[in-house]
Amino acid sequence: MSGDSFYLEQGTKAKPGINNDGKRIKLPKIGWVRLHEPLPITAFHNCVISRKADRWFIAFKYEIEQPATSPDRPIVGVDIGIKELAVYSNGQTFANPKAYRRMSRKMKRLQRRVSKRVKGSNNRKKAVSKLAKLHLKVSNIRKDAIHKLTTYLAKNHIEIKIEDLQVKAFLKNHKLAGAISDCGMYEFKRQLEYKTQNFSSKLTVVDRFFPSSQICSSCCNHRHKMPLKVRVFECPNCGNIQDRDLNAARNIERWFEGIFIPERSELAVSSTVSACGVDKSDSSHAIATVKQEVNTKITHVQLSLDLGSSG
């Protein structure tokens, strides 16, 4: 047992020993346990039981057929941000729920309440339980948003292009650390890595030094640097005006390995037609593309079901 979770194993993979009848599950040495949600009637070899706040969950793996997908799906570039969780190159946006920000005031109030209670008292235990439930709610809202976003992208697009964001470096900015953590950027990339395999699509990670926010997606002019507070991209060459994140997403979509990016001009008049697709060799900008290939028709799905309150 580790923390608030433990691992159970019964039988073998060929002859699994943990069974269920859809509403209950029979665990070794524990017996039949009722489930809060219905369960697929199947046998499995092992599972992990964990506790979050005052609820118990069970997670296990079983085999399903790989979902059918269309080969005519489009390619999309995705820009991850704080204002909007994701902006697609086709103009669609996915709202950022900002769960922590919306509930931070209530969380601070509950934290003060815990600190004022006497250690070991029942009132302190109740206060800790309420705070844990709120933390779990924030976590669930964030995970739900990221799961919906990554599933939509992997299922409906043949290739997804995202930036190779250095999240650890962003978190060193104390003014933006809280907002960046609330987005779940690392979890977004992690989920896309395995979901693209499940849906026979490909994940391409764009070079982190590619200036997607500085290039005009219309005329490909490479303008001067843009501070984060500037949310609208204005091209001094062609007069193109559009949302900063949408412009970046469109540039991410047209990125390819070995693309030539000339040095930016402080006067913002340099011609950078090659940034829109002329393939020139430049070793300093050659970044390996992460390819996801699928060779099997069977994948593993992990379910986490609520077993109900512990009390």
XYZ file of C-alpha atoms in Angstrom:
311
model
C 0.000 0.000 0.000
C 1.287 3.427 -0.942
C -0.439 6.569 0.362
C -4.200 6.340 -0.147
C -4.067 3.577 -2.766
C -3.195 -0.116 -2.985
C -2.716 -2.726 -5.702
C -4.575 -6.032 -5.925
C -3.755 -8.990 -8.149
C -5.608 -12.277 -8.565
C -5.116 -15.190 -10.974
C -3.184 -14.749 -14.215
C -3.662 -12.806 -17.414
C -4.883 -15.978 -19.113
C -7.202 -16.820 -16.216
C -8.149 -13.583 -14.424
C -9.599 -14.003 -10.977
C -11.314 -10.663 -10.288
C -14.935 -10.783 -11.449
C -17.932 -8.477 -11.403
C -21.647 -8.644 -12.126
C -22.037 -5.079 -13.423
C -23.063 -3.574 -10.088
C -20.576 -5.253 -7.756
C -16.975 -6.357 -7.914
C -15.413 -9.263 -6.026
C -11.971 -8.429 -4.655
C -9.540 -10.914 -3.080
C -9.681 -10.954 0.747
C -12.261 -8.153 0.648
C -15.225 -9.818 -1.025
C -18.066 -8.205 -2.898
C -18.055 -4.403 -3.050
C -20.931 -2.334 -4.424
C -20.204 0.167 -7.186
C -21.607 3.651 -7.520
C -21.533 3.398 -11.342
C -22.220 0.422 -13.656
C -19.205 -1.598 -14.748
C -18.608 -3.538 -17.998
C -19.165 -7.217 -17.195
C -15.691 -8.663 -17.741
C -12.939 -10.361 -15.764
C -9.521 -8.812 -15.191
C -6.241 -9.717 -13.574
C -5.329 -6.734 -11.380
C -6.613 -3.376 -10.234
C -5.680 -0.320 -8.205
C -7.990 0.977 -5.497
C -7.438 4.557 -4.379
C -9.043 7.165 -2.170
C -9.536 10.799 -3.116
C -11.099 13.078 -0.522
C -13.785 10.838 1.049
C -14.398 8.629 -2.002
C -12.892 5.336 -3.139
C -12.133 4.528 -6.785
C -11.105 1.401 -8.667
C -8.988 1.419 -11.848
C -8.341 -1.584 -14.083
C -7.509 -2.458 -17.695
C -9.355 -4.559 -20.219
C -9.133 -5.025 -23.980
C -11.435 -3.394 -26.519
C -11.357 -3.080 -30.289
C -9.670 -0.036 -31.707
C -12.277 2.587 -32.733
C -12.804 3.094 -36.466
C -11.645 6.444 -37.851
C -11.837 8.153 -41.225
C -8.597 8.517 -43.257
C -9.816 11.858 -44.703
C -9.443 13.811 -41.478
C -7.748 17.258 -41.705
C -4.481 18.485 -40.199
C -4.759 21.029 -37.401
C -2.375 23.311 -35.558
C -3.129 24.002 -31.895
C -1.921 26.904 -29.792
C -2.238 26.334 -26.045
C -2.761 29.413 -23.924
C -4.168 30.909 -20.751
C -6.986 33.081 -22.064
C -8.333 30.186 -24.170
C -7.219 26.669 -23.338
C -6.717 25.904 -27.043
C -7.067 27.805 -30.315
C -7.254 25.721 -33.500
C -5.863 26.817 -36.849
C -9.358 26.486 -38.378
C -10.645 29.242 -36.089
C -12.273 27.108 -33.387
C -11.511 27.751 -29.733
C -11.776 25.657 -26.583
C -12.569 27.645 -23.450
C -10.337 27.460 -20.399
C -12.478 26.546 -17.354
C -9.970 28.189 -14.957
C -11.248 26.058 -12.103
C -8.581 27.050 -9.580
C -8.992 30.742 -10.287
C -12.780 30.597 -9.873
C -12.560 28.692 -6.594
C -9.413 30.233 -5.105
C -11.337 32.556 -2.775
C -13.367 29.689 -1.311
C -10.219 27.567 -1.051
C -8.403 30.255 0.933
C -11.359 30.549 3.289
C -11.382 26.789 3.928
C -7.615 26.784 4.451
C -7.925 29.495 7.106
C -10.677 27.488 8.755
C -8.404 24.432 8.952
C -5.570 26.457 10.472
C -7.861 27.778 13.229
C -9.084 24.364 14.325
C -7.351 22.448 17.122
C -5.144 19.628 15.820
C -6.694 16.224 16.412
C -10.209 17.569 16.954
C -13.276 16.430 15.028
C -13.885 19.978 13.814
C -10.436 20.005 12.204
C -11.142 16.670 10.505
C -14.383 18.073 9.088
C -12.602 21.197 7.845
C -9.850 19.115 6.233
C -12.481 16.940 4.542
C -14.258 19.976 3.049
C -10.944 21.367 1.772
C -10.028 18.005 0.222
C -13.384 17.842 -1.581
C -12.825 21.285 -3.068
C -9.322 20.335 -4.254
C -10.792 17.209 -5.851
C -13.484 19.267 -7.578
C -10.885 21.620 -9.062
C -8.812 18.662 -10.242
C -11.824 16.929 -11.810
C -12.911 20.058 -13.717
C -9.403 20.473 -15.123
C -9.086 16.796 -16.099
C -12.543 16.756 -17.684
C -11.708 19.746 -19.900
C -8.364 18.305 -21.021
C -9.851 14.863 -21.730
C -12.618 16.355 -23.881
C -10.117 18.526 -25.769
C -7.550 15.794 -26.465
C -10.185 13.207 -27.436
C -11.763 15.627 -29.917
C -8.402 16.448 -31.492
C -7.178 12.854 -31.786
C -10.505 11.524 -33.067
C -11.262 14.181 -35.693
C -7.800 15.017 -37.097
C -5.229 12.906 -38.889
C -2.346 15.024 -37.571
C -2.143 17.392 -34.613
C 0.693 19.911 -34.414
C 1.525 21.517 -31.076
C 4.418 23.556 -29.723
C 7.092 21.948 -27.565
C 6.380 24.096 -24.536
C 8.926 24.221 -21.723
C 6.431 24.178 -18.868
C 9.038 24.099 -16.082
C 10.578 27.321 -17.369
C 7.154 28.997 -17.567
C 6.416 28.066 -13.951
C 9.419 30.124 -12.818
C 7.456 33.229 -13.770
C 5.668 33.888 -10.483
C 3.125 36.179 -12.133
C 1.934 33.439 -14.509
C 2.759 30.234 -12.606
C -0.712 29.852 -11.109
C -2.505 30.430 -14.426
C -0.180 28.059 -16.291
C -0.629 25.322 -13.689
C -4.395 25.760 -13.941
C -4.229 24.982 -17.689
C -2.593 21.568 -17.314
C -0.233 21.996 -20.288
C 1.911 18.963 -19.471
C -1.150 16.744 -19.073
C -2.464 17.982 -22.432
C 0.638 16.735 -24.245
C 0.758 13.458 -22.275
C -2.823 12.579 -23.164
C -2.346 13.425 -26.832
C 0.631 11.052 -27.013
C -1.444 7.959 -26.246
C -4.783 9.079 -27.705
C -3.236 9.687 -31.131
C -2.175 6.039 -31.049
C -5.693 4.911 -30.137
C -7.283 6.862 -33.009
C -4.573 6.164 -35.644
C -3.518 9.803 -35.877
C -0.150 11.488 -35.530
C 1.222 14.000 -33.040
C 3.846 16.429 -34.302
C 5.771 18.532 -31.787
C 6.930 21.834 -33.261
C 10.319 23.325 -32.418
C 9.985 25.447 -29.275
C 12.107 28.184 -30.922
C 9.775 28.499 -33.923
C 8.473 32.123 -33.727
C 4.820 31.279 -34.367
C 3.586 34.488 -32.726
C 5.947 36.756 -34.694
C 5.198 35.577 -38.259
C 2.196 36.824 -40.189
C 0.066 33.852 -41.234
C -1.137 35.819 -44.273
C 2.002 37.229 -45.924
C 4.661 35.477 -43.790
C 6.379 38.697 -42.779
C 8.623 38.166 -39.739
C 7.952 41.135 -37.499
C 9.557 42.226 -34.244
C 8.997 40.509 -30.888
C 5.575 40.670 -29.273
C 5.171 40.905 -25.485
C 2.538 38.676 -23.898
C 0.308 41.628 -23.095
C -0.238 42.258 -26.824
C -3.180 40.013 -27.717
C -3.785 41.216 -31.307
C -1.341 40.581 -34.145
C -0.936 43.497 -36.578
C 1.238 42.946 -39.629
C 3.105 46.108 -40.720
C 3.613 44.596 -44.191
C 0.128 43.552 -45.347
C -2.061 45.108 -42.657
C -3.408 41.741 -41.483
C -5.070 42.037 -38.063
C -6.183 38.959 -36.130
C -6.067 37.339 -32.712
C -2.541 36.552 -31.585
C -3.294 32.921 -30.690
C -5.144 32.231 -33.956
C -2.218 33.616 -35.945
C 0.169 31.378 -33.986
C -2.030 28.292 -34.519
C -2.061 28.833 -38.295
C 1.717 29.156 -38.344
C 2.035 25.978 -36.287
C -0.116 24.117 -38.808
C 2.181 25.041 -41.734
C 5.369 24.118 -39.827
C 7.451 21.210 -41.119
C 10.795 19.714 -40.201
C 13.687 21.740 -41.611
C 11.653 24.884 -42.350
C 13.880 27.905 -42.953
C 13.221 30.883 -40.670
C 15.332 33.973 -41.513
C 16.402 36.337 -38.771
C 13.762 38.813 -37.758
C 14.143 42.467 -38.602
C 13.650 45.120 -35.947
C 12.177 47.249 -38.730
C 9.701 44.458 -39.427
C 10.208 44.629 -43.217
C 12.184 41.448 -43.844
C 10.767 39.137 -46.482
C 10.200 35.671 -45.092
C 8.332 33.879 -47.841
C 10.379 30.770 -47.058
C 8.684 30.553 -43.674
C 5.453 29.669 -45.466
C 6.714 26.521 -47.080
C 9.952 26.837 -49.078
C 12.093 23.948 -47.898
C 15.627 25.176 -47.213
C 18.133 23.245 -45.195
C 19.099 24.838 -41.921
C 20.661 22.574 -39.328
C 19.950 25.004 -36.505
C 16.241 24.648 -37.107
C 16.021 20.939 -37.857
C 13.797 19.450 -35.223
C 12.728 15.852 -35.135
C 9.047 15.226 -35.586
C 7.438 12.964 -33.064
C 5.586 10.260 -34.951
C 2.991 8.022 -33.474
C 2.347 4.769 -35.333
C -0.274 2.173 -34.613
C 0.354 -1.479 -35.471
C -2.229 -3.274 -33.374
C -6.001 -3.408 -33.412
C -6.250 -3.914 -29.657
C -5.668 -1.168 -27.136
C -5.962 -0.942 -23.364
C -8.446 1.350 -21.674
C -8.206 2.282 -18.013
C -11.446 2.910 -16.160
C -11.763 4.727 -12.842
C -15.105 4.245 -11.129
C -16.501 5.830 -8.009
C -17.068 3.277 -5.244
C -18.941 5.772 -3.054
C -18.184 7.602 0.132
C -15.964 6.056 2.775
C -18.203 7.104 5.632
